[in-house]
Coordinates of C-alpha atoms and ligand atoms in Angstrom, one line a residue:
X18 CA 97.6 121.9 93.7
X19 CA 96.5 125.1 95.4
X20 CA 93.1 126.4 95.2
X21 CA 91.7 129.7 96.8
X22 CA 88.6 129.0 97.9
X23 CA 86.0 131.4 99.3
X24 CA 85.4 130.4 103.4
X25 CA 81.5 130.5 103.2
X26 CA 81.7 128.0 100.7
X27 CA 83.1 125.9 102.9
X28 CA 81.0 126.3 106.1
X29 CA 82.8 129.2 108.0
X30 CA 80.2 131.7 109.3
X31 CA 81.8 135.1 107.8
X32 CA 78.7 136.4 105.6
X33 CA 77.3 139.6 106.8
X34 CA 74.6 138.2 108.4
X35 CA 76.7 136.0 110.5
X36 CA 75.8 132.9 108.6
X37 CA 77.8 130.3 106.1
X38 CA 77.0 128.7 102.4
X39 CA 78.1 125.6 102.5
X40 CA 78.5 124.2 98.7
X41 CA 78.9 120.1 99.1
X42 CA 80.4 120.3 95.2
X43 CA 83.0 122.7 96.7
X44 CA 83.5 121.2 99.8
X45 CA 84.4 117.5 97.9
X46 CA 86.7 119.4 95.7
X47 CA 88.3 120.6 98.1
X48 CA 89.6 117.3 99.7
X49 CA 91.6 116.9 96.8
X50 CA 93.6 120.1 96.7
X51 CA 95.7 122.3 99.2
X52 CA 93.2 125.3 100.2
X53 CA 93.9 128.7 100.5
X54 CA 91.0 129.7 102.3
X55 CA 89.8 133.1 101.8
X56 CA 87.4 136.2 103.1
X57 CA 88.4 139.5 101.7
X58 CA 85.2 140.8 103.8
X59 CA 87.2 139.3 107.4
X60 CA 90.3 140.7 105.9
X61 CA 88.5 144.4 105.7
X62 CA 87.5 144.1 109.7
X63 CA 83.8 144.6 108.6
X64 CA 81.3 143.9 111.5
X65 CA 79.2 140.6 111.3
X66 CA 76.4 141.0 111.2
X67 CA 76.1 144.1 109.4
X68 CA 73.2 145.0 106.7
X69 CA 73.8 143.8 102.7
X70 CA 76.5 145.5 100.8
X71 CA 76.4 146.2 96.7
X72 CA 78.7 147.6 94.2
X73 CA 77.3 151.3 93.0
X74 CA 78.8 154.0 91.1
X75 CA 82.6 152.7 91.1
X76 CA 82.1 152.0 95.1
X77 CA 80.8 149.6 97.5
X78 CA 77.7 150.7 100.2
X79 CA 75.4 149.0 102.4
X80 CA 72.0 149.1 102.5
X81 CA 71.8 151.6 105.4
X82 CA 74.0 153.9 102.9
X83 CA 76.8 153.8 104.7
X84 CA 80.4 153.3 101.9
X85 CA 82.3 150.6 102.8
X86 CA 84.2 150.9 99.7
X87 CA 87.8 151.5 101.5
X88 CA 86.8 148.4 103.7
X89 CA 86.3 146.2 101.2
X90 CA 89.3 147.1 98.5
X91 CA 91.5 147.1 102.3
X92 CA 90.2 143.3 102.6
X93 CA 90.3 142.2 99.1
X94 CA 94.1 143.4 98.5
X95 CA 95.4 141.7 101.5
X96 CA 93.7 138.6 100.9
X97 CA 94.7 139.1 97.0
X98 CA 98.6 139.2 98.5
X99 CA 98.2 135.5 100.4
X100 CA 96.8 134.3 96.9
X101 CA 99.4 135.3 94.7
X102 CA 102.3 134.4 97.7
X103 CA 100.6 130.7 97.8
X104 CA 101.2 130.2 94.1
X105 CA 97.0 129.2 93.4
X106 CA 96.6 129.2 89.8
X107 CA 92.8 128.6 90.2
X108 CA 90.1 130.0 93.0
X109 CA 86.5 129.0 93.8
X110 CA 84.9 131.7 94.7
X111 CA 81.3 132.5 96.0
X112 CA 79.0 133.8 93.2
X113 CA 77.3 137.4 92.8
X114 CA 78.7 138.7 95.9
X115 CA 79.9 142.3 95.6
X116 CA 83.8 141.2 97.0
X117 CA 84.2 137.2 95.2
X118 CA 81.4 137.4 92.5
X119 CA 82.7 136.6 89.1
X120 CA 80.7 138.1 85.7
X121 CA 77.8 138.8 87.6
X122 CA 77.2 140.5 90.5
X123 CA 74.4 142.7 92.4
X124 CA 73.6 145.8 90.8
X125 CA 73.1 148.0 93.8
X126 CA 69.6 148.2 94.2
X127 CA 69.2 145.6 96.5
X128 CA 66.7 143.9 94.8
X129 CA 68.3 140.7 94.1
X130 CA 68.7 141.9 90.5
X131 CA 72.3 141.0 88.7
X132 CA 74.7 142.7 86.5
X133 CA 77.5 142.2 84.1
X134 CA 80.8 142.8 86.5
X135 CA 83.2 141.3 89.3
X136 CA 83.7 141.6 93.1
X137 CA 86.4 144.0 93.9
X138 CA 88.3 140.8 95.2
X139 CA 87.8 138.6 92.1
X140 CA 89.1 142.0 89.8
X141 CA 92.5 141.5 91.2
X142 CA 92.4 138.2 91.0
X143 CA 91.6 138.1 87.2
X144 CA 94.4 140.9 86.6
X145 CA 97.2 138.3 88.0
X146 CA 95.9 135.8 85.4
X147 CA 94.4 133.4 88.6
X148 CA 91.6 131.5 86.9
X149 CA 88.5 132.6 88.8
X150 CA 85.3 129.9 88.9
X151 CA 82.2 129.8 91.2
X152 CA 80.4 127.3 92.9
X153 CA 77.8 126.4 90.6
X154 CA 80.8 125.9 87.4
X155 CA 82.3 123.4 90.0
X156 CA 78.6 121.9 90.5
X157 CA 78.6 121.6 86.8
X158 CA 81.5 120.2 85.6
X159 CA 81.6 117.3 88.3
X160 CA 81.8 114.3 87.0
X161 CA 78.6 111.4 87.6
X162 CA 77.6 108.6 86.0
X163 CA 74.9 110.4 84.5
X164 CA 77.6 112.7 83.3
X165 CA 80.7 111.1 82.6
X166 CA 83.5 112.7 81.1
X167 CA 84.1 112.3 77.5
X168 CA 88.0 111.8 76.3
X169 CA 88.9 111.8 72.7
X170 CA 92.3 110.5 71.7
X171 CA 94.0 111.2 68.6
X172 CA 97.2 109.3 67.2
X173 CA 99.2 107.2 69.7
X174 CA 97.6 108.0 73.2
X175 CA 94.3 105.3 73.1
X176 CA 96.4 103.4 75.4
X177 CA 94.7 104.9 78.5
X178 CA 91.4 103.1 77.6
X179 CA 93.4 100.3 79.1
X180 CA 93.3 101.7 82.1
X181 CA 89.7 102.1 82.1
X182 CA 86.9 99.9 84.1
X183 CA 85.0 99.0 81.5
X184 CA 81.0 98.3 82.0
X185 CA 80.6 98.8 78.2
X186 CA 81.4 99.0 74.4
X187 CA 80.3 100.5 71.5
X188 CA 81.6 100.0 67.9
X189 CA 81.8 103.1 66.5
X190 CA 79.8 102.1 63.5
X191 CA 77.0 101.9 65.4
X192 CA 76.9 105.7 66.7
X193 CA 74.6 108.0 64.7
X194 CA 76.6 110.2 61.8
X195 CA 79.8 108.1 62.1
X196 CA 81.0 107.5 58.5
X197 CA 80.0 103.4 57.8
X198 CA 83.1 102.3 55.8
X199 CA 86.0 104.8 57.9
X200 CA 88.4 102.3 59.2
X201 CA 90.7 103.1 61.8
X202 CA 94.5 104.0 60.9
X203 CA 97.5 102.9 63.3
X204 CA 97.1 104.4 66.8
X205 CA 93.5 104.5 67.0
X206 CA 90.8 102.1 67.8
X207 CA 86.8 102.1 66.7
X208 CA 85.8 100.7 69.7
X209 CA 84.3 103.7 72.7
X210 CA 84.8 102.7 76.4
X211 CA 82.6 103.6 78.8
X212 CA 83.2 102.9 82.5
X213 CA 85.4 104.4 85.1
X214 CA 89.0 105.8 85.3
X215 CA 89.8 105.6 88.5
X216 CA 86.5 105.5 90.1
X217 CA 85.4 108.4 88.3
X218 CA 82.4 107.8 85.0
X219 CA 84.4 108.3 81.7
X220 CA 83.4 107.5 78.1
X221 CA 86.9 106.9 76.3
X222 CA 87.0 107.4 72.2
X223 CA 90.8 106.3 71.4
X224 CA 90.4 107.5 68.0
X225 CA 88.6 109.7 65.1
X226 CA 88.2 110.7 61.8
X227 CA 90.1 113.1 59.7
X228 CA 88.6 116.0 57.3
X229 CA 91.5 114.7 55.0
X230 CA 90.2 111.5 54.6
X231 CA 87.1 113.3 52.6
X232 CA 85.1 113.2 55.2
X233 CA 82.1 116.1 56.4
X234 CA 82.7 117.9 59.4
X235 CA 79.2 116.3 60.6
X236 CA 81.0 112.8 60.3
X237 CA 84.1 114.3 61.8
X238 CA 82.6 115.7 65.5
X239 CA 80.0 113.1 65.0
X240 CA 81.8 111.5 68.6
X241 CA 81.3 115.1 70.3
X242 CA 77.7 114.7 70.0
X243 CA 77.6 110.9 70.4
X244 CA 78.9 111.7 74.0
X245 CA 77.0 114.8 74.7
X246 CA 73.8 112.5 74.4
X247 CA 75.2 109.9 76.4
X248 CA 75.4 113.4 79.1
X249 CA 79.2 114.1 79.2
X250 CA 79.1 117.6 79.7
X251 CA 83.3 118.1 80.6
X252 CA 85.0 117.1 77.5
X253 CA 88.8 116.2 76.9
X254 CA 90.6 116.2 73.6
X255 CA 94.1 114.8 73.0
X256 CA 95.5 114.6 69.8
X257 CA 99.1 114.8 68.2
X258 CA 100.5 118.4 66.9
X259 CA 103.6 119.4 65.6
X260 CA 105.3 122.5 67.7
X261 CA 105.7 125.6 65.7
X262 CA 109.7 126.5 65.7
X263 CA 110.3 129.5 68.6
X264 CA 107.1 129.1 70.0
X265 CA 106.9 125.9 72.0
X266 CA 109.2 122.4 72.8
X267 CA 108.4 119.4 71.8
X268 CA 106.6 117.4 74.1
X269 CA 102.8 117.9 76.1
X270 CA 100.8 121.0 75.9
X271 CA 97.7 123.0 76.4
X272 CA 95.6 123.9 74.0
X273 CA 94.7 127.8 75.1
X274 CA 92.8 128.7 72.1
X275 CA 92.5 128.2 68.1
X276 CA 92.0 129.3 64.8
X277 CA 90.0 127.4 62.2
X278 CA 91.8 127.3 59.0
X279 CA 90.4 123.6 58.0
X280 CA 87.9 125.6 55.9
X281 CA 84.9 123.5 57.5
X282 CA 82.9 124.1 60.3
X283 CA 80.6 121.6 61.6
X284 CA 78.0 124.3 62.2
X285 CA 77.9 125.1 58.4
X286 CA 76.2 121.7 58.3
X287 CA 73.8 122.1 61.6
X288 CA 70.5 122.0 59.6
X289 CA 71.7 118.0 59.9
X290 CA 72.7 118.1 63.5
X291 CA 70.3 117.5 65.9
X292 CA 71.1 119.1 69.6
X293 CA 72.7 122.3 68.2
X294 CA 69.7 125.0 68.7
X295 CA 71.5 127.7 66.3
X296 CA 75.0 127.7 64.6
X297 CA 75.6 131.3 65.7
X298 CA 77.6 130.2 68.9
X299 CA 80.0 132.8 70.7
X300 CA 83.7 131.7 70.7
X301 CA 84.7 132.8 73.9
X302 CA 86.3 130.9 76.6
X303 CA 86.5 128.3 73.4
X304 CA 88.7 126.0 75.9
X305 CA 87.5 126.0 79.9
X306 CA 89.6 128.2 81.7
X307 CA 88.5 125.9 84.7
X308 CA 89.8 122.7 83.3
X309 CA 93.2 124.3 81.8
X310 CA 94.3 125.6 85.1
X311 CA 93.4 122.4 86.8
X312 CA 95.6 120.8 83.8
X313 CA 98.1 123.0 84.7
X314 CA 98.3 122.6 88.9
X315 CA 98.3 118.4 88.5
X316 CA 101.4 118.9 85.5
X317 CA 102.6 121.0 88.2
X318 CA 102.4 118.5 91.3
X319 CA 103.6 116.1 89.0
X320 CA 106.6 117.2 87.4
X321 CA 105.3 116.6 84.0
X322 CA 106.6 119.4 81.8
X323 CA 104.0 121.1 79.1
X324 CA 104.1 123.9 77.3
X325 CA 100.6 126.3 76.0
X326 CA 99.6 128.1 73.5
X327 CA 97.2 128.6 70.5
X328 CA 96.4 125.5 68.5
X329 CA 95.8 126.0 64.5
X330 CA 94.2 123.4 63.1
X331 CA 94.7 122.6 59.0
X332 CA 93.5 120.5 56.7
X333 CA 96.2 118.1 55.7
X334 CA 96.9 116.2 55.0
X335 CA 100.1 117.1 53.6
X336 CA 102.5 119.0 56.5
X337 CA 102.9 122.4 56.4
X338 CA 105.3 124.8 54.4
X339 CA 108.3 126.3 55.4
X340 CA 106.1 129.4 54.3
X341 CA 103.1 128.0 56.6
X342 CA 105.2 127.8 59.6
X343 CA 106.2 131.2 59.3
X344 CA 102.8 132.6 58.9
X345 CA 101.4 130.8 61.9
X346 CA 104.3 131.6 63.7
X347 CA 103.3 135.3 63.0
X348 CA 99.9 134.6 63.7
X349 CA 100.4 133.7 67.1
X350 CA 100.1 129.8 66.4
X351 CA 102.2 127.2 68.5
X352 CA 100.9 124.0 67.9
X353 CA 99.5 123.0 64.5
X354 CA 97.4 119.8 63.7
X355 CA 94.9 118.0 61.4
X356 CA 91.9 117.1 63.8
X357 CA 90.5 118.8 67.1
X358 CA 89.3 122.4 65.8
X359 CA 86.0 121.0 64.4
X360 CA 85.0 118.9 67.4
X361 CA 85.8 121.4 69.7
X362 CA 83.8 124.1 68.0
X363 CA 81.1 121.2 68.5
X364 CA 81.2 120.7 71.5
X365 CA 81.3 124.4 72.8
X366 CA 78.5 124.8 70.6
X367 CA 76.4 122.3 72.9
X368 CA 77.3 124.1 75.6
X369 CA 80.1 121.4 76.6
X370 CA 83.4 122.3 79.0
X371 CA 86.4 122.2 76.7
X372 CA 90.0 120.6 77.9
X373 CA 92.7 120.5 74.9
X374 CA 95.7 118.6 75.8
X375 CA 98.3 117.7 73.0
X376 CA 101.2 115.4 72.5
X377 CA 104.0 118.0 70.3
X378 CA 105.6 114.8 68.5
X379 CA 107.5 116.6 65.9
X380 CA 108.7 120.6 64.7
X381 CA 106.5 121.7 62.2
X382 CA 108.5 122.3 58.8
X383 CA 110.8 119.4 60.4
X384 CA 112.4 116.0 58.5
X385 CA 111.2 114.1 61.5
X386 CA 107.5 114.2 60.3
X387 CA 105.7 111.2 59.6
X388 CA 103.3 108.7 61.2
X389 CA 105.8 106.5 62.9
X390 CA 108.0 108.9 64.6
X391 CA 104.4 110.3 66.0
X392 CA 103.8 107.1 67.3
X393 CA 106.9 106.9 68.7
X394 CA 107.1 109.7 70.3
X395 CA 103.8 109.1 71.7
X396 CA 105.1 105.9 73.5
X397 CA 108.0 108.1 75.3
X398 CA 105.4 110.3 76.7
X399 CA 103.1 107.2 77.1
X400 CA 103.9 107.4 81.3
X401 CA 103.3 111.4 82.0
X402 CA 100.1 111.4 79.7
X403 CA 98.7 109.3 81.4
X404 CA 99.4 110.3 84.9
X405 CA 98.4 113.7 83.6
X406 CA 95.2 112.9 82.3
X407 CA 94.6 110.4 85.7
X408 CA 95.1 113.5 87.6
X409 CA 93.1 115.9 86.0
X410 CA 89.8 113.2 86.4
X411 CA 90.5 113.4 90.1
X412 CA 90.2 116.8 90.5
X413 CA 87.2 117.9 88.3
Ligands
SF4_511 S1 83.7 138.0 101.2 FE1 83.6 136.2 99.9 S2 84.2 134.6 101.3 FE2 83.7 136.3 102.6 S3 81.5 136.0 103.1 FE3 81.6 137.3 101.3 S4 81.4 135.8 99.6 FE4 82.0 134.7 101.4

């Protein structure tokens, strides 16, 4: 997989001042990747060392007052050009700085103060749809034992807690909130693995509960905060969907985004829920743009074949209509299920990075719909899940 990645991260001495920002997180990461390195500052001929540039009034001036602004767009379009030839889906880019900032950058006083915005660089990058993360997101979301990442399987895909090292297991009876008489169904186990995939710390679930079962969306994404106390902050949820007609093939997928229409929420029930501070929680950036496009570079590598698109999560758990397929088609849906939309409005909620991967087993509205072709299916793709999910540990 590709990665743009900004050269001060990784110890080249192209800052203004002459010096480097060496990030060890970044620098580990990217080992495992192909790098694109990049300095849209180099690329603009700028001087080193020269005084501290800012954005200001649609334009880009030093300190001294001098505009660099034709500089800087100069070096951030041709280094913008070598990104988009080289394929990168995903860069790393050095935070706050007035060229590779991302969401926040310096305001133009020079006071060390921030703002809402984007380096002139990261703008074009974020046009062309290349995910754009900064070193201290890649800090963050790298896996350690003292924060694992969590996995939460759904119907037919446990089997890669086989491939786990396991140091430890917990019945699920035993984790706070989890329902005491829910047994599992065919596909899923009640038994959480924590150990190492790989070599990297991973807490396994191969299975859940369903809101169909009559069970409270507290009991349902009572997992999610089982793992967040165990520290898993990077969270991955596979589950079985059915593809929406038109929209997407059958097969693997990524989940890009959702809508609710279970008619629960676990945050309706927070008053229970210990670890969620308010239920008023922003949905934005629901699933980790970070995480997706890694998802997306090791399918690539790999020539495993997914599809995206917006998950709607239902009920159940009877399957849908031939007038419910048409109305999700027109509302943008493209992959329908019974779990995943509760836990992962959980989990964002404690502040958690979201990964939604799904196993299409059937057409929604199909004759091919019930629990055995699922599990089926979910044998064929047994191989590529695996790898998939393998490869996406490696690289967070
Ligand atoms: S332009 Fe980007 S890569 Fe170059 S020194 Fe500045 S922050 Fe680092």
């Amino acid at each position: 997989m590709r990665v743009a990645i900004s050269r001060c991260l990784l110890g080249d001495n192209c800052r203004y001042n002459g010096k480097t920002k060496p990030n060890a997180a970044v620098i580990r990461s990217a080992k495992n990747v192909e790098v694109v390195p990049v300095c849209p500052e180099s690329a603009g001929k700028l001087p080193i060392p020269r005084p501290a540039a800012e954005q200001r009034d649609g334009g880009v001036y030093m300190s001294d007052g001098t505009d660099v602004t034709r500089q800087f767009q100069a070096g951030a379009c041709k280094e913008f050009d070598r990104v988009k030839k080289s394929g990168a889906p995903l860069a790393i880019l050095k935070a706050k700085s007035p060229s590779c900032g991302s969401d926040l950058i310096y305001d133009g006083t020079y006071s060390g103060t921030l703002t809402a915005g984007d380096g002139v660089f990261t703008r074009l990058l974020k046009q062309e749809g290349i995910t754009v993360a900064t070193e201290t997101m890649v800090e963050e979301m790298h896996p350690s034992v003292e924060h694992p990442v969590a996995i939460v399987l759904g119907t037919g895909l446990g089997s890669i807690t086989d491939l786990v090292h396991v140091v430890r297991r917990i019945d699920y009876h035993d984790i706070e909130g989890f329902p005491d008489n829910a047994q599992p169904i065919e596909g899923h186990r009640f038994e959480a693995a924590i150990g190492a995939l790989d070599g990297v710390p991973v807490i396994v679930y191969p299975g859940r509960i369903h809101l169909y079962r009559g069970y409270s969306a507290a009991e349902v994404t009572s997992l999610v905060r089982h793992a967040f106390r165990l520290g898993c902050r990077d969270i991955i949820f596979a589950g079985a969907t059915g593809a929406i007609p038109g929209k997407v093939e059958k097969g693997l997928g990524i989940l890009t985004d959702q809508i609710n229409l279970t008619g629960r929420n676990p945050l309706a029930e927070w008053e229970g829920l210990r670890d969620v501070e308010s239920p008023f929680v922003d949905m934005n950036d629901l699933y980790s743009p970070y995480m997706s496009s890694i998802a997306r570079g090791v399918a690539k590598d790999q020539n495993i074949t997914i599809g995206a698109g917006v998950f709607a999560g239902v009920l159940g758990p009877s399957f849908e209509t031939r007038a419910e397929v048409s109305a999700l088609r027109q509302l943008g849906v493209s992959y329908v299920g019974m779990s995943t939309v509760n836990e992962v409005i959980m989990a964002h909620a404690l502040g958690m990075h979201v990964l939604g991967l799904t196993l299409a087993a059937n057409y929604s509205g199909g004759c091919d719909v019930d629990h055995q072709s699922v599990l089926a299916t979910a044998k064929r793709y047994e191989d590529d899940f695996q790898r998939w999910v393998r490869g996406i540990v490696h690289l967070l």
